[in-house]
Coordinates of C-alpha atoms in Angstrom, one line a residue:
M23 CA 61.6 19.8 13.1
E24 CA 64.8 18.6 15.2
I25 CA 68.1 20.0 14.2
K26 CA 71.2 18.2 15.2
V27 CA 75.0 18.1 14.6
D28 CA 75.5 15.6 11.9
D29 CA 78.7 13.5 11.5
L30 CA 78.2 12.8 7.5
T31 CA 78.5 8.9 8.2
G32 CA 74.4 8.4 7.2
D33 CA 73.3 7.7 4.0
A34 CA 70.3 10.3 3.5
I35 CA 72.5 13.2 4.8
Q36 CA 75.4 12.0 2.2
E37 CA 72.7 11.6 -0.8
L38 CA 71.5 15.4 0.1
I39 CA 74.8 16.7 0.1
K40 CA 75.5 14.8 -3.1
D41 CA 72.3 16.3 -4.6
H42 CA 73.2 19.8 -3.5
L43 CA 76.6 19.3 -5.4
R44 CA 74.9 18.1 -8.5
N45 CA 72.8 21.0 -8.2
M46 CA 75.6 23.3 -8.1
E47 CA 77.1 21.8 -11.5
L48 CA 73.6 22.5 -13.1
H49 CA 73.7 26.1 -12.5
S50 CA 77.5 27.3 -11.9
P51 CA 80.6 26.8 -13.9
V52 CA 83.1 25.0 -12.4
E53 CA 85.6 27.8 -11.3
S54 CA 82.5 29.5 -9.4
R55 CA 81.3 26.3 -7.4
H56 CA 82.4 26.9 -3.6
A57 CA 79.9 24.1 -2.1
L58 CA 81.8 22.0 0.3
N59 CA 81.9 18.1 -0.5
L60 CA 81.6 15.6 2.2
D61 CA 85.6 15.8 3.1
G62 CA 85.2 19.7 3.3
L63 CA 82.4 19.3 5.5
R64 CA 84.3 17.0 7.6
K65 CA 86.9 19.6 8.1
P66 CA 87.2 20.8 12.1
E67 CA 86.2 24.5 11.2
V68 CA 83.1 23.2 9.8
T69 CA 79.7 22.1 11.7
L70 CA 77.1 20.4 9.6
W71 CA 73.5 20.2 11.2
S72 CA 70.7 18.1 10.0
A73 CA 67.1 18.7 10.4
W74 CA 64.7 16.2 10.7
D75 CA 60.8 15.6 10.9
G76 CA 59.2 12.3 11.9
G77 CA 62.5 10.6 11.1
E78 CA 62.6 11.9 7.4
L79 CA 66.1 14.1 6.9
V80 CA 64.5 17.4 5.5
G81 CA 67.5 19.7 5.2
C82 CA 71.0 20.9 6.3
G83 CA 73.2 23.2 6.8
A84 CA 76.7 24.3 8.0
L85 CA 78.8 27.0 9.8
K86 CA 82.6 27.3 8.8
E87 CA 84.9 29.3 11.3
L88 CA 86.6 31.9 9.4
D89 CA 88.2 33.1 12.7
S90 CA 87.1 33.8 16.2
R91 CA 84.8 36.4 15.0
H92 CA 83.6 35.6 11.7
G93 CA 81.8 32.7 10.6
E94 CA 80.6 31.4 7.0
I95 CA 77.2 29.7 6.2
K96 CA 77.9 26.6 4.3
S97 CA 75.8 23.9 2.4
M98 CA 72.3 25.2 3.0
K99 CA 69.9 22.6 1.3
T100 CA 66.4 21.7 1.4
S101 CA 65.1 18.3 0.4
P102 CA 63.4 18.4 -3.1
F103 CA 60.3 16.8 -1.3
H104 CA 60.3 19.4 1.8
L105 CA 60.7 22.9 -0.3
R106 CA 58.4 25.9 1.2
K107 CA 57.8 24.0 4.6
G108 CA 60.0 26.6 6.5
V109 CA 62.9 24.4 6.6
S110 CA 66.1 26.5 5.5
R111 CA 64.2 29.3 7.6
G112 CA 64.5 27.0 10.6
L113 CA 67.8 26.0 9.8
L114 CA 69.1 29.6 9.3
L115 CA 67.7 30.9 12.7
Y116 CA 69.5 27.9 14.3
I117 CA 72.7 28.9 12.6
I118 CA 72.3 32.3 13.6
D119 CA 71.7 31.7 17.0
E120 CA 74.9 29.4 17.1
A121 CA 76.8 31.9 15.4
K122 CA 76.1 34.4 18.3
K123 CA 76.9 31.6 21.1
R124 CA 80.3 31.4 19.6
G125 CA 80.8 35.0 20.1
Y126 CA 81.0 36.0 16.1
I127 CA 80.1 39.5 15.2
R128 CA 79.9 38.8 11.7
L129 CA 78.2 36.1 9.7
S130 CA 78.6 35.8 6.0
L131 CA 78.0 33.7 2.9
E132 CA 78.7 33.2 -1.0
T133 CA 75.8 32.5 -3.2
G134 CA 75.2 32.0 -7.1
S135 CA 74.1 35.3 -8.6
M136 CA 72.0 33.4 -11.6
M137 CA 68.1 33.3 -11.2
A138 CA 68.1 29.6 -9.6
F139 CA 69.7 31.2 -6.3
E140 CA 67.0 34.0 -6.0
P141 CA 65.1 32.1 -3.4
A142 CA 68.1 31.9 -1.1
R143 CA 69.1 35.3 -1.7
N144 CA 65.7 36.5 -0.8
L145 CA 65.7 34.1 2.3
Y146 CA 69.1 35.9 3.6
E147 CA 67.8 39.2 2.6
S148 CA 64.7 38.9 4.8
F149 CA 66.9 37.8 7.7
G150 CA 68.9 41.0 7.2
F151 CA 72.0 40.1 5.1
H152 CA 73.2 42.7 2.9
Y153 CA 75.6 42.4 0.0
C154 CA 78.8 43.0 0.0
G155 CA 82.5 42.5 -1.2
P156 CA 84.3 39.0 -1.4
F157 CA 85.4 37.9 2.1
G158 CA 88.1 35.2 3.1
D159 CA 89.8 33.5 0.2
Y160 CA 86.6 34.5 -2.5
I161 CA 87.5 36.9 -5.2
E162 CA 85.3 38.9 -7.3
D163 CA 83.3 36.5 -9.7
P164 CA 80.2 37.5 -11.8
N165 CA 78.4 34.2 -10.8
S166 CA 79.1 34.9 -7.4
L167 CA 77.2 37.1 -4.9
F168 CA 78.5 37.8 -1.5
M169 CA 76.3 38.7 1.6
T170 CA 76.9 39.5 5.1
K171 CA 75.3 40.1 8.6
E172 CA 76.3 42.1 11.7
L173 CA 75.4 39.9 14.5

C-alpha cells in the first residue's frame, strides 16, 4: 500500500470523501456530524493522505493540527471494496508516526457512539486510544465519543 499526501483534485478521492459524508448522514443527526467536506480538508491546518494499491484508491485519512502539540485524526475512510484488508490500520500507523514527527504529544479524535462506528472504535482502542471528554471546539453530545492517545 502506497500512502501519499493528496491535493483532493482527483475524482477518486473526491468520490471517497463524498461517500464518507453520505455515510455520516445515514448514521448521525446533522448537529452531530463533524466530518470535514472537501473545503474543510483543504484548510492549511489539515493534511489528507490517500492510500493506493496497484493504482486503485483504497482509503484515506487526515491529520488536523489543533495546536503545536495536539493533533486530531479526521476523515478515516476505507473504500467499501477494500474493507477488512488492513487499510485503516496502515493509515492509522502512518498518521500516528506523522504526528510524532511533528512533535505532537497528544492525538485525539471524535467518532460516533452508534453501533455503525464500533469497528472504528475497536481499531482505535487496539492502538491505545482511550475515551476522554470533548476537546478543541467539541461539546458533550450523546452521539459522539471522544478518544485520545498520548504520544
